mmCIF file of C-alpha atoms and ligand atoms in Angstrom:
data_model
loop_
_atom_site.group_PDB
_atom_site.id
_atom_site.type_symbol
_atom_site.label_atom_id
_atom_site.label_comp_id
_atom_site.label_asym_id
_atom_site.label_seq_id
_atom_site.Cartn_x
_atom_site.Cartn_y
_atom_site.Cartn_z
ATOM 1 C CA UNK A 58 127.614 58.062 74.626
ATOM 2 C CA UNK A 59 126.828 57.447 78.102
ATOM 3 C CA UNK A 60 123.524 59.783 79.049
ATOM 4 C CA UNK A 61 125.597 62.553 80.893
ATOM 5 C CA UNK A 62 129.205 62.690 79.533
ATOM 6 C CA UNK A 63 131.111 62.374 76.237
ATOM 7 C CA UNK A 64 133.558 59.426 75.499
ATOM 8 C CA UNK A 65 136.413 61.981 74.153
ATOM 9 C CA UNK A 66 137.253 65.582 75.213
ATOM 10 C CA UNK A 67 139.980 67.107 73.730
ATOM 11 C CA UNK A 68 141.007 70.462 74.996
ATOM 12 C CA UNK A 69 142.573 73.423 72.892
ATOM 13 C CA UNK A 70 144.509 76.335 73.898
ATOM 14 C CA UNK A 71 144.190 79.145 71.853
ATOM 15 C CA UNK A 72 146.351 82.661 71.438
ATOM 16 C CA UNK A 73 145.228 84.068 68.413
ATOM 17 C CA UNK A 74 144.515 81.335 66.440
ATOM 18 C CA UNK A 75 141.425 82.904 64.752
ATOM 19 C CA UNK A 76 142.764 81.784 61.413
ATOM 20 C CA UNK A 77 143.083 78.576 61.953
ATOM 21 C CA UNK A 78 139.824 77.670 64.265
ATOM 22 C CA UNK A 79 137.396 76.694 61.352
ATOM 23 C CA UNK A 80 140.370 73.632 59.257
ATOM 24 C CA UNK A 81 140.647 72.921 62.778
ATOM 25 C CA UNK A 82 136.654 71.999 63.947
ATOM 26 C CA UNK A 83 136.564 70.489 60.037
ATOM 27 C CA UNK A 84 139.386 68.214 60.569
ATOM 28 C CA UNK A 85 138.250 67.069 64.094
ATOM 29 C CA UNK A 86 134.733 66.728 62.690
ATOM 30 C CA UNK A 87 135.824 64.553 59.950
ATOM 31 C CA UNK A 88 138.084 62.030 62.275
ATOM 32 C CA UNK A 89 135.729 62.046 65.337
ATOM 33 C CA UNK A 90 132.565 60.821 62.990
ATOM 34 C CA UNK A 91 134.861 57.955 61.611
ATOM 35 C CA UNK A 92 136.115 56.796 65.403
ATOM 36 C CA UNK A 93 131.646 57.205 66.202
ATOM 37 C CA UNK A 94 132.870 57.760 69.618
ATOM 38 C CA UNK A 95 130.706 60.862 71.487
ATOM 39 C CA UNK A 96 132.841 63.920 71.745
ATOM 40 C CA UNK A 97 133.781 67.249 73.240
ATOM 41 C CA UNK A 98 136.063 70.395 71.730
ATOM 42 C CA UNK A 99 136.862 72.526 74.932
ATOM 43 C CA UNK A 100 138.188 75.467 73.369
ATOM 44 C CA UNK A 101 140.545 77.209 76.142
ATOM 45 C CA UNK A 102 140.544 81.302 74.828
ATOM 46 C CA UNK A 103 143.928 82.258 76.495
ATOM 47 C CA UNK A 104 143.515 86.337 76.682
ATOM 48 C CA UNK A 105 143.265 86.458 72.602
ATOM 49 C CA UNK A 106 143.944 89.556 70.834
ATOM 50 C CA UNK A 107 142.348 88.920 67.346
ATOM 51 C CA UNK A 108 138.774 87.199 66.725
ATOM 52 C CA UNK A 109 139.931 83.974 68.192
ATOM 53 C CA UNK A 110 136.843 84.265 70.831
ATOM 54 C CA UNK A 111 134.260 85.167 68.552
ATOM 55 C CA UNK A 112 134.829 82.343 66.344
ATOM 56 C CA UNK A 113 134.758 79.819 68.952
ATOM 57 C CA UNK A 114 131.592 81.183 70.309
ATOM 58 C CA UNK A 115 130.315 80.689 66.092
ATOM 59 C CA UNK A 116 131.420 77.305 66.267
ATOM 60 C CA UNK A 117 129.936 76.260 69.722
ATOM 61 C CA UNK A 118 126.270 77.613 68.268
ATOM 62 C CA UNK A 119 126.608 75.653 65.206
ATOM 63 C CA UNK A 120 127.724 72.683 67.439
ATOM 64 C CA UNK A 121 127.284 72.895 70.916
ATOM 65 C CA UNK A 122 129.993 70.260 71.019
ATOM 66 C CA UNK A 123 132.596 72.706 71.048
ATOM 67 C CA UNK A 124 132.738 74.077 74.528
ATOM 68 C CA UNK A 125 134.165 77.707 75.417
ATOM 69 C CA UNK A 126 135.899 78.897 78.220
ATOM 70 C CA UNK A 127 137.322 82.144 77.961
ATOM 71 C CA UNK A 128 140.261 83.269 80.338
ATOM 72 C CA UNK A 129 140.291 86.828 81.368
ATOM 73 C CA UNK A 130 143.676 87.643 80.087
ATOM 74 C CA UNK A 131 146.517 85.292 78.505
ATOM 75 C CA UNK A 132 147.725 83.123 81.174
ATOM 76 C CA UNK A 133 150.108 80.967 78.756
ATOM 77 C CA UNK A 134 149.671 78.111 77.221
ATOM 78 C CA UNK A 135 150.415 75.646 80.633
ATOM 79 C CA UNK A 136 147.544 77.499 82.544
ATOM 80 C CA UNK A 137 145.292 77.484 79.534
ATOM 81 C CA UNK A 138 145.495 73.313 79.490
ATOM 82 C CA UNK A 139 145.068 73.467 82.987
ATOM 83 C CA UNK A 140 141.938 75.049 82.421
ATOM 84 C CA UNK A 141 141.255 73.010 79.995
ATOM 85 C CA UNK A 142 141.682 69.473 81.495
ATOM 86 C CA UNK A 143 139.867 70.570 84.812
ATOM 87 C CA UNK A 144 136.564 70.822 82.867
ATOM 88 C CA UNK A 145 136.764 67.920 80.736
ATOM 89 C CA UNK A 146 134.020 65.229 80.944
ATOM 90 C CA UNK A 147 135.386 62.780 78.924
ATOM 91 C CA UNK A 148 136.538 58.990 79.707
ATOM 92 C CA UNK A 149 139.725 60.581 78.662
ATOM 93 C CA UNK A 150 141.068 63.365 77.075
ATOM 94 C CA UNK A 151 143.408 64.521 74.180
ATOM 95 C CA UNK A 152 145.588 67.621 74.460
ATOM 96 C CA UNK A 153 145.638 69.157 70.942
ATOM 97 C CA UNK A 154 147.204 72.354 69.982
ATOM 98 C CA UNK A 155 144.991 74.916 67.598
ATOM 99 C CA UNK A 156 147.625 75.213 64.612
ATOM 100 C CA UNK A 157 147.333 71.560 63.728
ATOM 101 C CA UNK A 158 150.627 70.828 64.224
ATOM 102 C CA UNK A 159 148.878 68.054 66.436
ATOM 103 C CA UNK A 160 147.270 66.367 63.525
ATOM 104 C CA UNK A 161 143.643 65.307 64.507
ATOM 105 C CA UNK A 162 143.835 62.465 62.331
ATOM 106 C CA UNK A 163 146.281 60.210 64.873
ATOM 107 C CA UNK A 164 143.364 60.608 67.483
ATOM 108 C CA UNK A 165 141.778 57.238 66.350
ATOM 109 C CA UNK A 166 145.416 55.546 67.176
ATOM 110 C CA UNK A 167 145.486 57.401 70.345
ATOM 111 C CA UNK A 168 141.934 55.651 71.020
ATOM 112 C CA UNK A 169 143.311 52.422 69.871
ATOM 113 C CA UNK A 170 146.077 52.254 72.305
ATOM 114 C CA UNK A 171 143.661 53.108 75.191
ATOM 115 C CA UNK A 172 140.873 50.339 74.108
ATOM 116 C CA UNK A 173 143.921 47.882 74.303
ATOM 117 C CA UNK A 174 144.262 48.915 78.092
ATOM 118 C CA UNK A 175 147.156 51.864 77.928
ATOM 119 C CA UNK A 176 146.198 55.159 80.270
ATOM 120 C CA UNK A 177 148.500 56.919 78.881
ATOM 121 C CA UNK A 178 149.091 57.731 74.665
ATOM 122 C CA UNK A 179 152.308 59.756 73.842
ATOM 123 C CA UNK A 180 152.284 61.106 70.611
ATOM 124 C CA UNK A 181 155.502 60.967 69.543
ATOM 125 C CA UNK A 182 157.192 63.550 66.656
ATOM 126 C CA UNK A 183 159.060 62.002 64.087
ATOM 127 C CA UNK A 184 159.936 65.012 62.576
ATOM 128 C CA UNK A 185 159.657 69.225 62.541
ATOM 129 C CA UNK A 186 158.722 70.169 58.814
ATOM 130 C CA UNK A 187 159.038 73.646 59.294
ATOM 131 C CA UNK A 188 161.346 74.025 62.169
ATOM 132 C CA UNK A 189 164.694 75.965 61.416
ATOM 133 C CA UNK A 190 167.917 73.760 62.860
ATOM 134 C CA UNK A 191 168.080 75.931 65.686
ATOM 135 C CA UNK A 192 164.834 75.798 67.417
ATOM 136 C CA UNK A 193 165.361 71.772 66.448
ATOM 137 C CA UNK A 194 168.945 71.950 68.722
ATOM 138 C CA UNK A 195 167.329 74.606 71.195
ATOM 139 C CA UNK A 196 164.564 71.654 71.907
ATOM 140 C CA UNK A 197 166.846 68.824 72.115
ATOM 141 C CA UNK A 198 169.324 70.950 74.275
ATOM 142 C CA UNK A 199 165.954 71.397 76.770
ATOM 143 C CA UNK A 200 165.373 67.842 77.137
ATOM 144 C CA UNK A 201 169.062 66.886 77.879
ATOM 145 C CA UNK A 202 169.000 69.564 80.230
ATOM 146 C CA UNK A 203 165.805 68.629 82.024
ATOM 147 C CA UNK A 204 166.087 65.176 82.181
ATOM 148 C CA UNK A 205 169.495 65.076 83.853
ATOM 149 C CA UNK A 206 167.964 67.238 86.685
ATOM 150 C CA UNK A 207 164.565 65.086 87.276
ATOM 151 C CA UNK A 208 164.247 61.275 88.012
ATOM 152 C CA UNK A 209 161.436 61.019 86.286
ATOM 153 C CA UNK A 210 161.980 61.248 82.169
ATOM 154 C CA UNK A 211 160.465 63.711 79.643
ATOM 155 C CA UNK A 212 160.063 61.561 76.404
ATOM 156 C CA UNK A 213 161.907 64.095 73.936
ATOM 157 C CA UNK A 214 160.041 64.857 70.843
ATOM 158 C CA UNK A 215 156.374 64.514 72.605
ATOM 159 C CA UNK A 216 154.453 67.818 72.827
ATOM 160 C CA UNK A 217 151.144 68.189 75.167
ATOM 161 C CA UNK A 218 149.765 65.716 72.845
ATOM 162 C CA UNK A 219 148.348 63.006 73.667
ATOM 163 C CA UNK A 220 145.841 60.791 75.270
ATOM 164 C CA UNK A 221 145.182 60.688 79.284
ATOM 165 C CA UNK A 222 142.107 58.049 80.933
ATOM 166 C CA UNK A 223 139.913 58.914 83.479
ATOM 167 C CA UNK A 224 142.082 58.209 85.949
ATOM 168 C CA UNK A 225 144.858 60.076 85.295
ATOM 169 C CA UNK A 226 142.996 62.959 84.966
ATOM 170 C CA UNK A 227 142.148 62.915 88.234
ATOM 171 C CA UNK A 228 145.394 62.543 89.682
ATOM 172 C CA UNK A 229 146.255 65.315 87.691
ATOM 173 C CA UNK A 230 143.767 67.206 88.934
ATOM 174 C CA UNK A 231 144.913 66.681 92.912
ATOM 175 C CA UNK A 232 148.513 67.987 91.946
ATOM 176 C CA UNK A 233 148.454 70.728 94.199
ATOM 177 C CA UNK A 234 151.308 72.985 91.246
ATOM 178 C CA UNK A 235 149.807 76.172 90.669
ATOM 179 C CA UNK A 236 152.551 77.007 88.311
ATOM 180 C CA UNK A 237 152.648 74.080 85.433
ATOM 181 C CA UNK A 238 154.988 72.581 83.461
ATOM 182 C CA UNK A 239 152.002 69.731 82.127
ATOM 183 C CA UNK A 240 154.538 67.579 80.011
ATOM 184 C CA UNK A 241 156.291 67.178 83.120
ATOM 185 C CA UNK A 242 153.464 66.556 85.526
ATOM 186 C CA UNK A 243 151.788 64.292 82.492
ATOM 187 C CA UNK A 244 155.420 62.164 83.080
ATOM 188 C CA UNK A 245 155.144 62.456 86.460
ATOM 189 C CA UNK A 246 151.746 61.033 87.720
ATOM 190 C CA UNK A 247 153.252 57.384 86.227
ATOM 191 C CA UNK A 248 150.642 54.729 85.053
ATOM 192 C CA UNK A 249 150.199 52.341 81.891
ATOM 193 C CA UNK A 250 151.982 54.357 79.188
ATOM 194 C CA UNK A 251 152.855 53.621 75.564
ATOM 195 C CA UNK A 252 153.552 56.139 72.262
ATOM 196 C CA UNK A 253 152.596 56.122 68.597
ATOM 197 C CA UNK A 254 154.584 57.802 66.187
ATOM 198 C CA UNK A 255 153.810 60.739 63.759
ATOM 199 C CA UNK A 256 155.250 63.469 61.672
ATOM 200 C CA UNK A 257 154.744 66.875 62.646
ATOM 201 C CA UNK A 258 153.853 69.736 60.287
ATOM 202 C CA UNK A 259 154.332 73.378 60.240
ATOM 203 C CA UNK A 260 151.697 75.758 61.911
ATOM 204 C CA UNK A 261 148.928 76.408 59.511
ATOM 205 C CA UNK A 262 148.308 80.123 60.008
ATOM 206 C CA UNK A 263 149.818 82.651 62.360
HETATM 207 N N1 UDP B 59 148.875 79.072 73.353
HETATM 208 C C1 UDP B 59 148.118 79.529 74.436
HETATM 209 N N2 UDP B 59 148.599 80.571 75.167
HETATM 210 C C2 UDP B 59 149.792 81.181 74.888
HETATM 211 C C3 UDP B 59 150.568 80.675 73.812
HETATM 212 C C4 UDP B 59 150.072 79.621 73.058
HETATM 213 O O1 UDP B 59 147.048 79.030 74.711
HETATM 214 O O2 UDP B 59 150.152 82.129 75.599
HETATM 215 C C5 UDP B 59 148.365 77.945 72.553
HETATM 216 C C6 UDP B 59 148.403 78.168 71.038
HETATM 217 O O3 UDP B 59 147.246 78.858 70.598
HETATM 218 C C7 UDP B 59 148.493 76.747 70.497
HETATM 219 C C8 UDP B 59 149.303 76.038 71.571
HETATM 220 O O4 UDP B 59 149.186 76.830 72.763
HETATM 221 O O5 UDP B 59 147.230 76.129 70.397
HETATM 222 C C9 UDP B 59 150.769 75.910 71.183
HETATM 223 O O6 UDP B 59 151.280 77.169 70.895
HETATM 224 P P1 UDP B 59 152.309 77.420 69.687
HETATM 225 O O7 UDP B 59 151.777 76.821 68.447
HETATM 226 O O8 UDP B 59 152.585 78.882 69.665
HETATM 227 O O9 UDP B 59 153.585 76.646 70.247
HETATM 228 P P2 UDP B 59 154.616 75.633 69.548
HETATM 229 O O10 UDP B 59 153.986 75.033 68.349
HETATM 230 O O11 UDP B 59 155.797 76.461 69.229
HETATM 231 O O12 UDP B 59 154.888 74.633 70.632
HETATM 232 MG MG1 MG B 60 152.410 75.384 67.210
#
């Protein structure tokens, strides 16, 4: 821990995800004391309708780690990482959606990659337990689709997570897009990038 800022932020949209918020602070607790890297949990509340924002504000007064920002209505889940990133602190920062279908447990692989020099850390899905066929084809139809209209490549089968330095960050941040597509601006901004692989699960609750 350097005095003012954490080593890790990871930032997490949430839309109703009151059910899952508490196997999702125990999981990240569990992983970030084995990596003993300092850490933030900015919590992004994206215009919840259930209890979603009173649970994050239990968790951030039993550890002030967890940082809340609460949007004033639900913005979507591009806006809400937006958000998100813009106040991290962090020598880098990890994406990681609230349903744990982003298992917390690769984030000391992520880490790994970046100590060995990498600014960028795709995640990569190996699978989609839970997934019916056709939101598997819909997804692979998307990224055929997209990346025969851009020069720049959309790994298929990478979600928001995944692990972005310093730097990237802030040429992230001096994008001027107000209206963001983040996996595509996260392929666009370039620099030192490499993947590790993992199997996605289903979304816990909701
Ligand atoms: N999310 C959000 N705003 C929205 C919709 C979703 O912040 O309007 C969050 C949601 O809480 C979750 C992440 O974005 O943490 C991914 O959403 P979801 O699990 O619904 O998407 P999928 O798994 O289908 O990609
Ligand atoms: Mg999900």
């Amino acid at each position: 821990m350097t005095a003012d800022h954490p080593e890790v932020s990871l930032v997490v949209p949430c839309h109703n995800e009151a059910e899952n918020l508490s196997a999702l602070y125990e999981r990240v607790l569990a992983v970030m004391n084995q990596t003993e890297k300092s850490w933030e949990m900015i919590c992004v509340n994206d215009g919840s309708k259930d209890d979603t924002l009173d649970r994050l504000l239990a968790l951030h007064h039993k550890d002030p780690r967890v940082v809340v920002i609460d949007l004033s209505r639900n913005f979507g889940k591009e806006a809400a990482l937006t958000a998100g990133l813009d106040h991290t602190r962090g020598d880098c920062a990890i994406p990681l959606d609230a349903d744990l279908q982003d298992p917390p447990e690769l984030i000391p692989e992520l880490l790994t990659k970046w100590r060995d020099g990498y600014d960028v850390v795709n995640a990569v899905r190996l699978s989609r337990k839970g997934e019916s066929w056709l939101k598997r084809a819909s997804a692979h139809a998307f990224y055929r689709f997209i990346n025969r209209m851009s020069d720049i490549p959309i790994p298929e089968d990478t979600g928001d997570f995944r692990l972005l330095s310093r730097p990237v960050l802030e040429a992230l941040s001096k994008l001027p897009e107000r209206r963001r597509f983040m996996k595509g601006l996260f392929a666009w901004v370039g620099f030192r990038t490499t993947a590790v692989y993992y199997h996605r699960e289903p979304r816990l609750s909701g």
